[in-house]
Amino acid sequence: MNTTDPKEFFTHYLKRNKYRITPERFEILETVMHCDGHFDADELYLRMKNAGSKVSRATVYNTLDKLTECGIVARYRFGERLARYEIMFGNEHHHHIICRSCGKIEEFVDKRVERFAREASLSMHYGFENTVLHIYGVCRECQLNVGA
Amino acid sequence: MNTTDPKEFFTHYLKRNKYRITPERFEILETVMHCDGHFDADELYLRMKNAGSKVSRATVYNTLDKLTECGIVARYRFGERLARYEIMFGNEHHHHIICRSCGKIEEFVDKRVERFAREASLSMHYGFENTVLHIYGVCRECQLNVGA
DNA sequence: CTCGGTGCAAATGCTTTGCAATGTC
DNA sequence: GACATTGCAAAGCATTTGCACCGAG
C-alpha cells in the first residue's frame, strides 16, 4: 500500500472494513487535505457548501468519523463542547498548548512525551494507541495585555 | 488560610471574587467531596435530588464552574460530549489512561510529564497553568476478549 | 434595599437519527 | 437486487439562558 497518498490509504481502509467507496467521502477527504490547522465539522461543511458542494452535514460527520478511525485526521476536545479536527496524515506527532485567555492553540513537539506514554501503557498492561497532551497557560500577548 | 479544609478554601475564593456565600454552593461542595473518582454534572444533580435536595441543574452547573475555577475540582473531556469532573483538592496531580474498547479510565502518576510541560511553556513564552495528558489504548481485559 | 443567585422551563448548539431515495457492490 | 449511504429535517443530549422570585450582604 502506498502510504504517501491519503486517497489510496482511505480507499484501502474502506475496503478492508467493507465500507463503500462513495464520491462524497472522497470529496470530503479532498477538502480536509486542504485545511490548514484545526477545523470543526460545521466549518468544513460550510466551506464545502460555499464551494458549491451538495454534501449534507450528516455525511460530513459520518465521514469525519471514518477519517478519525483510520488515523487520517485526529479529533480533539480542547475543553469545549465542539470537536476540533486536524490532519494527521503525513504529519509529525505533536502536542498542543492552549491560551486560557484568548483561546489560541499552538503546537510543539516533544518526543519524550510519547515515550513516557508508551512506558505507562506497558506498565498498566494497555495496548498503546495514542496520546494527547494539552498544556493550558497564558500566552505572551495576553500576559502583556493584563491591564487592558 | 487553612488549605486542608475545602469549605474554608471555597469560602475564601468566593469572598475574594465577590461571589455570594449561599447554602446551595456548600451543599454541592459537600456532595462533591463525597464523590469517588469521576462524575458528571447530571450524575451529581441526580445524586443530590435522590438524597432529597432541592438544588436545580442550573445551580449545579454554575457551582461546578466556580469549583473548577478555584481548582477544587478538575474538568475533563475524554473525547466525549459531556464533561467529567474529579476532585483535585488535596489530590496528587495525575494523568489518565482510557480504554478505547470499554471506556474504563485509570490513573497514573508521572512527575516528568509536568516538568516537560513547564519546559515547553517556558520556551513558548506561556505562563504555565496546568497540563492534561490522556493516553488511549486497549486494556488487558479487552485485549483478552477480542474474540468474544 | 440592592442586586447576585436560584429554580424552572425553554432555548441553544453540536451531533445523531429516522426515513425515503439513491447508488455501490 | 440488496443494502449501505445519502440528504433532509427532526430529535437528542449536555449545557446555558431568560425571567420572576428570593435572600445574602
Short mmCIF file of C-alpha atoms (C1' of nucleotides) in Angstrom, two decimals:
data_model
loop_
_atom_site.label_atom_id
_atom_site.label_comp_id
_atom_site.label_asym_id
_atom_site.label_seq_id
_atom_site.Cartn_x
_atom_site.Cartn_y
_atom_site.Cartn_z
CA MET A 1 0.00 0.00 0.00
CA ASN A 2 1.18 3.47 -0.88
CA THR A 3 1.42 5.34 2.38
CA THR A 4 2.07 8.74 0.85
CA ASP A 5 -1.30 9.12 -0.84
CA PRO A 6 -4.22 9.73 1.53
CA LYS A 7 -6.82 8.75 -1.09
CA GLU A 8 -5.24 5.40 -1.62
CA PHE A 9 -4.86 4.93 2.12
CA PHE A 10 -8.53 5.80 2.71
CA THR A 11 -9.70 3.53 -0.13
CA HIS A 12 -7.74 0.69 1.37
CA TYR A 13 -9.21 1.36 4.82
CA LEU A 14 -12.78 1.48 3.48
CA LYS A 15 -12.41 -1.75 1.52
CA ARG A 16 -10.77 -3.57 4.37
CA ASN A 17 -13.74 -2.68 6.60
CA LYS A 18 -16.38 -3.33 3.96
CA TYR A 19 -17.45 0.31 3.80
CA ARG A 20 -18.50 1.64 0.42
CA ILE A 21 -16.44 3.85 -1.82
CA THR A 22 -18.60 6.91 -2.42
CA PRO A 23 -17.81 10.19 -4.18
CA GLU A 24 -18.96 12.17 -1.11
CA ARG A 25 -16.35 10.52 1.09
CA PHE A 26 -13.57 11.46 -1.28
CA GLU A 27 -14.90 14.94 -1.84
CA ILE A 28 -14.71 15.43 1.93
CA LEU A 29 -11.22 13.90 2.14
CA GLU A 30 -10.10 16.26 -0.62
CA THR A 31 -11.40 19.31 1.26
CA VAL A 32 -9.92 18.10 4.55
CA MET A 33 -6.47 17.72 2.95
CA HIS A 34 -6.61 21.40 2.01
CA CYS A 35 -7.43 22.56 5.55
CA ASP A 36 -4.67 24.31 7.45
CA GLY A 37 -4.51 23.78 11.19
CA HIS A 38 -7.62 22.97 13.17
CA PHE A 39 -11.17 22.94 11.88
CA ASP A 40 -14.54 21.80 13.15
CA ALA A 41 -17.24 19.78 11.44
CA ASP A 42 -19.55 22.68 10.65
CA GLU A 43 -16.70 24.80 9.35
CA LEU A 44 -15.85 22.01 6.94
CA TYR A 45 -19.50 21.60 5.94
CA LEU A 46 -19.92 25.34 5.26
CA ARG A 47 -16.66 25.53 3.35
CA MET A 48 -17.89 22.76 1.07
CA LYS A 49 -21.36 24.23 0.73
CA ASN A 50 -19.91 27.63 -0.21
CA ALA A 51 -17.74 25.91 -2.77
CA GLY A 52 -20.93 24.53 -4.35
CA SER A 53 -20.89 21.04 -2.87
CA LYS A 54 -24.11 19.20 -2.17
CA VAL A 55 -22.86 17.06 0.73
CA SER A 56 -25.00 17.14 3.85
CA ARG A 57 -23.94 17.72 7.42
CA ALA A 58 -24.77 14.11 8.24
CA THR A 59 -22.32 12.87 5.64
CA VAL A 60 -19.62 15.25 6.83
CA TYR A 61 -19.98 13.90 10.38
CA ASN A 62 -20.12 10.32 9.18
CA THR A 63 -17.01 10.73 7.05
CA LEU A 64 -15.06 12.56 9.76
CA ASP A 65 -15.70 9.54 11.96
CA LYS A 66 -14.21 7.25 9.35
CA LEU A 67 -11.25 9.55 8.77
CA THR A 68 -10.64 9.64 12.50
CA GLU A 69 -10.94 5.87 12.83
CA CYS A 70 -8.27 5.27 10.21
CA GLY A 71 -5.99 7.98 11.58
CA ILE A 72 -6.02 10.40 8.63
CA VAL A 73 -7.36 13.07 10.97
CA ALA A 74 -7.30 13.45 14.75
CA ARG A 75 -10.25 14.63 16.82
CA TYR A 76 -9.65 16.86 19.84
CA ARG A 77 -11.75 18.45 22.55
CA PHE A 78 -9.99 21.45 23.97
CA GLY A 79 -12.26 21.76 26.98
CA GLU A 80 -15.10 22.85 24.69
CA ARG A 81 -18.24 21.14 23.59
CA LEU A 82 -17.44 21.02 19.93
CA ALA A 83 -14.88 18.67 18.45
CA ARG A 84 -11.94 20.06 16.51
CA TYR A 85 -10.13 18.11 13.85
CA GLU A 86 -6.67 18.22 12.41
CA ILE A 87 -4.89 16.35 9.62
CA MET A 88 -2.60 13.63 10.96
CA PHE A 89 -1.70 12.02 7.65
CA GLY A 90 1.97 12.62 7.00
CA ASN A 91 2.26 14.97 9.95
CA GLU A 92 4.71 14.71 12.81
CA HIS A 93 3.12 13.75 16.12
CA HIS A 94 2.81 16.87 18.23
CA HIS A 95 1.08 18.33 21.25
CA HIS A 96 -0.91 21.47 21.95
CA ILE A 97 -0.52 24.47 24.17
CA ILE A 98 -3.73 26.45 24.65
CA CYS A 99 -4.07 30.03 25.89
CA ARG A 100 -6.72 30.23 28.62
CA SER A 101 -7.24 33.88 27.85
CA CYS A 102 -7.55 34.20 24.05
CA GLY A 103 -8.06 30.55 23.15
CA LYS A 104 -5.12 30.44 20.72
CA ILE A 105 -3.76 26.96 20.13
CA GLU A 106 -0.10 26.38 19.26
CA GLU A 107 1.80 23.20 18.62
CA PHE A 108 5.02 21.78 19.91
CA VAL A 109 6.93 18.55 19.56
CA ASP A 110 8.44 16.61 22.43
CA LYS A 111 9.34 13.06 21.59
CA ARG A 112 9.77 12.20 25.25
CA VAL A 113 6.06 12.51 25.96
CA GLU A 114 5.10 9.66 23.70
CA ARG A 115 7.93 7.54 25.05
CA PHE A 116 6.64 8.03 28.59
CA ALA A 117 3.11 7.33 27.47
CA ARG A 118 4.25 4.06 25.96
CA GLU A 119 6.07 3.16 29.16
CA ALA A 120 2.97 3.93 31.21
CA SER A 121 0.77 1.85 28.85
CA LEU A 122 3.12 -1.06 29.14
CA SER A 123 3.27 -0.95 32.92
CA MET A 124 -0.53 -0.79 33.10
CA HIS A 125 -0.93 -3.60 30.54
CA TYR A 126 -2.60 -1.43 27.93
CA GLY A 127 -2.09 -1.79 24.20
CA PHE A 128 -0.89 1.72 23.34
CA GLU A 129 -2.83 3.59 20.67
CA ASN A 130 -2.05 7.25 21.02
CA THR A 131 -1.63 10.05 23.46
CA VAL A 132 -2.96 13.58 23.81
CA LEU A 133 -1.14 16.22 25.83
CA HIS A 134 -2.72 19.63 26.33
CA ILE A 135 -0.90 22.36 28.20
CA TYR A 136 -3.02 25.26 29.43
CA GLY A 137 -1.46 28.61 30.18
CA VAL A 138 -1.49 32.25 29.19
CA CYS A 139 0.34 33.33 26.05
CA ARG A 140 2.84 36.16 25.97
CA GLU A 141 0.47 38.67 24.33
CA CYS A 142 -2.27 38.02 26.89
CA GLN A 143 0.21 38.37 29.73
CA LEU A 144 1.19 41.80 28.38
CA ASN A 145 -2.48 42.80 27.97
CA VAL A 146 -3.47 42.03 31.54
CA GLY A 147 -4.31 45.67 32.24
CA ALA A 148 -6.21 46.23 29.01
CA MET B 1 -5.91 30.43 55.13
CA ASN B 2 -6.41 26.81 56.06
CA THR B 3 -5.53 24.80 52.99
CA THR B 4 -6.73 21.48 54.34
CA ASP B 5 -10.41 22.39 54.55
CA PRO B 6 -12.17 22.68 51.20
CA LYS B 7 -15.09 24.64 52.68
CA GLU B 8 -12.81 27.28 54.07
CA PHE B 9 -10.86 27.37 50.83
CA PHE B 10 -14.07 27.80 48.81
CA THR B 11 -15.42 30.49 51.16
CA HIS B 12 -12.18 32.39 50.76
CA TYR B 13 -12.32 32.07 46.98
CA LEU B 14 -15.92 33.26 46.81
CA LYS B 15 -15.30 36.27 49.02
CA ARG B 16 -12.14 37.26 47.19
CA ASN B 17 -14.12 37.32 43.93
CA LYS B 18 -17.20 38.98 45.39
CA TYR B 19 -19.41 35.96 44.83
CA ARG B 20 -22.07 35.25 47.40
CA ILE B 21 -21.94 32.59 50.07
CA THR B 22 -25.07 30.51 49.51
CA PRO B 23 -26.21 27.27 51.14
CA GLU B 24 -26.67 25.65 47.71
CA ARG B 25 -23.00 26.16 46.84
CA PHE B 26 -21.86 24.46 50.03
CA GLU B 27 -24.42 21.70 49.70
CA ILE B 28 -22.93 20.96 46.29
CA LEU B 29 -19.35 21.16 47.58
CA GLU B 30 -20.29 18.73 50.35
CA THR B 31 -21.68 16.23 47.84
CA VAL B 32 -18.71 16.64 45.52
CA MET B 33 -16.27 15.90 48.35
CA HIS B 34 -18.02 12.57 48.86
CA CYS B 35 -17.71 11.55 45.19
CA ASP B 36 -15.21 8.85 44.37
CA GLY B 37 -13.42 9.07 41.06
CA HIS B 38 -15.02 10.77 38.09
CA PHE B 39 -18.54 12.11 37.90
CA ASP B 40 -20.53 14.26 35.51
CA ALA B 41 -22.83 17.19 36.20
CA ASP B 42 -26.10 15.33 35.78
CA GLU B 43 -24.90 12.43 37.90
CA LEU B 44 -24.18 14.90 40.68
CA TYR B 45 -27.54 16.59 40.21
CA LEU B 46 -29.44 13.29 40.34
CA ARG B 47 -27.48 12.09 43.36
CA MET B 48 -28.47 15.25 45.21
CA LYS B 49 -32.07 15.09 44.03
CA ASN B 50 -32.37 11.48 45.17
CA ALA B 51 -30.95 12.49 48.52
CA GLY B 52 -33.82 14.97 48.85
CA SER B 53 -32.02 18.14 47.81
CA LYS B 54 -33.86 20.95 46.06
CA VAL B 55 -30.92 22.33 44.05
CA SER B 56 -31.55 22.80 40.36
CA ARG B 57 -29.43 21.67 37.45
CA ALA B 58 -28.60 25.30 36.68
CA THR B 59 -27.11 25.77 40.13
CA VAL B 60 -25.13 22.55 39.88
CA TYR B 61 -23.58 23.70 36.60
CA ASN B 62 -22.97 27.18 37.97
CA THR B 63 -21.27 25.85 41.09
CA LEU B 64 -19.17 23.30 39.21
CA ASP B 65 -17.82 26.23 37.19
CA LYS B 66 -16.79 28.01 40.37
CA LEU B 67 -15.28 24.86 41.85
CA THR B 68 -13.31 24.34 38.66
CA GLU B 69 -12.15 27.96 38.58
CA CYS B 70 -10.71 27.76 42.04
CA GLY B 71 -9.15 24.35 41.45
CA ILE B 72 -11.16 22.27 43.93
CA VAL B 73 -12.27 20.08 41.04
CA ALA B 74 -10.87 19.49 37.55
CA ARG B 75 -12.98 19.27 34.42
CA TYR B 76 -12.04 16.79 31.69
CA ARG B 77 -13.33 15.88 28.26
CA PHE B 78 -12.33 12.35 27.40
CA GLY B 79 -13.25 12.68 23.74
CA GLU B 80 -16.94 12.69 24.68
CA ARG B 81 -19.57 15.37 24.55
CA LEU B 82 -20.14 15.53 28.29
CA ALA B 83 -17.69 16.96 30.78
CA ARG B 84 -16.40 14.78 33.59
CA TYR B 85 -15.23 16.14 36.90
CA GLU B 86 -12.86 14.94 39.56
CA ILE B 87 -11.82 16.24 42.96
CA MET B 88 -8.42 17.91 42.85
CA PHE B 89 -8.39 19.30 46.36
CA GLY B 90 -5.68 17.51 48.30
CA ASN B 91 -5.08 15.04 45.48
CA GLU B 92 -1.80 14.28 43.80
CA HIS B 93 -1.52 15.51 40.22
CA HIS B 94 -2.04 12.57 37.89
CA HIS B 95 -2.84 11.59 34.33
CA HIS B 96 -5.38 9.28 32.71
CA ILE B 97 -5.25 6.21 30.58
CA ILE B 98 -8.50 5.42 28.78
CA CYS B 99 -9.58 2.13 27.23
CA ARG B 100 -10.90 2.68 23.70
CA SER B 101 -12.87 -0.51 23.93
CA CYS B 102 -14.69 -0.45 27.29
CA GLY B 103 -14.20 3.21 28.22
CA LYS B 104 -12.58 2.44 31.56
CA ILE B 105 -10.42 5.27 32.89
CA GLU B 106 -7.43 4.59 35.12
CA GLU B 107 -4.93 6.96 36.67
CA PHE B 108 -1.18 7.08 36.82
CA VAL B 109 1.42 9.47 38.11
CA ASP B 110 4.48 10.56 36.19
CA LYS B 111 6.18 13.63 37.55
CA ARG B 112 8.24 14.01 34.40
CA VAL B 113 5.23 14.96 32.30
CA GLU B 114 4.56 18.14 34.22
CA ARG B 115 8.24 19.02 34.17
CA PHE B 116 8.28 18.78 30.38
CA ALA B 117 5.07 20.73 30.13
CA ARG B 118 6.64 23.51 32.19
CA GLU B 119 9.71 23.48 29.98
CA ALA B 120 7.57 23.70 26.86
CA SER B 121 5.51 26.57 28.34
CA LEU B 122 8.66 28.46 29.15
CA SER B 123 10.18 28.03 25.72
CA MET B 124 6.92 29.18 24.09
CA HIS B 125 6.59 32.13 26.49
CA TYR B 126 3.41 30.89 28.13
CA GLY B 127 2.58 31.31 31.78
CA PHE B 128 2.05 27.68 32.80
CA GLU B 129 -1.28 26.80 34.41
CA ASN B 130 -1.77 23.09 34.13
CA THR B 131 -1.46 20.14 31.85
CA VAL B 132 -3.68 17.28 30.79
CA LEU B 133 -2.29 14.03 29.44
CA HIS B 134 -4.63 11.35 28.13
CA ILE B 135 -3.32 8.04 26.88
CA TYR B 136 -5.67 5.98 24.72
CA GLY B 137 -5.22 2.27 24.37
CA VAL B 138 -6.88 -1.07 24.99
CA CYS B 139 -6.88 -2.51 28.50
CA ARG B 140 -5.75 -6.03 29.31
CA GLU B 141 -9.27 -7.42 29.73
CA CYS B 142 -10.42 -6.05 26.39
CA GLN B 143 -7.34 -7.45 24.67
CA LEU B 144 -8.22 -10.88 26.04
CA ASN B 145 -11.84 -10.52 24.96
CA VAL B 146 -11.08 -9.72 21.33
CA GLY B 147 -12.78 -12.87 20.10
CA ALA B 148 -15.85 -12.53 22.33
"C1'" DC C 1 -32.62 47.77 49.97
"C1'" DT C 2 -29.84 46.06 46.19
"C1'" DC C 3 -28.59 43.02 43.04
"C1'" DG C 4 -26.42 38.35 42.61
"C1'" DG C 5 -28.22 33.67 42.92
"C1'" DT C 6 -31.85 30.38 42.47
"C1'" DG C 7 -35.39 27.20 40.24
"C1'" DC C 8 -37.87 26.25 36.44
"C1'" DA C 9 -38.63 25.64 31.74
"C1'" DA C 10 -37.46 26.89 27.37
"C1'" DA C 11 -33.65 27.74 24.27
"C1'" DT C 12 -29.18 26.72 22.35
"C1'" DG C 13 -25.72 24.42 19.69
"C1'" DC C 14 -23.27 20.36 18.34
"C1'" DT C 15 -24.20 15.94 16.86
"C1'" DT C 16 -27.05 11.90 15.78
"C1'" DT C 17 -31.04 9.67 13.95
"C1'" DG C 18 -35.26 8.27 11.16
"C1'" DC C 19 -36.71 7.69 6.74
"C1'" DA C 20 -37.29 7.55 1.91
"C1'" DA C 21 -34.44 7.89 -2.14
"C1'" DT C 22 -30.05 6.73 -4.23
"C1'" DG C 23 -26.09 4.34 -5.92
"C1'" DT C 24 -22.29 0.85 -4.74
"C1'" DC C 25 -21.14 -3.75 -4.93
"C1'" DG D 1 -31.17 -6.61 -6.45
"C1'" DA D 2 -29.59 -5.97 -1.67
"C1'" DC D 3 -28.44 -2.98 1.45
"C1'" DA D 4 -25.02 0.67 2.86
"C1'" DT D 5 -25.02 5.53 2.22
"C1'" DT D 6 -27.11 9.77 1.26
"C1'" DG D 7 -29.85 14.30 2.14
"C1'" DC D 8 -33.10 16.38 4.76
"C1'" DA D 9 -35.36 17.59 8.77
"C1'" DA D 10 -36.38 16.36 13.22
"C1'" DA D 11 -34.71 14.55 17.53
"C1'" DG D 12 -31.28 14.10 21.23
"C1'" DC D 13 -28.41 15.49 24.77
"C1'" DA D 14 -25.37 18.36 27.64
"C1'" DT D 15 -25.37 22.83 28.83
"C1'" DT D 16 -26.93 27.70 29.02
"C1'" DT D 17 -30.26 31.30 29.34
"C1'" DG D 18 -34.47 34.21 30.48
"C1'" DC D 19 -37.21 35.52 33.93
"C1'" DA D 20 -39.61 36.07 38.22
"C1'" DC D 21 -38.71 35.36 42.93
"C1'" DC D 22 -35.64 35.05 46.86
"C1'" DG D 23 -32.16 36.01 50.13
"C1'" DA D 24 -27.06 37.44 51.17
"C1'" DG D 25 -24.54 41.49 52.11
#
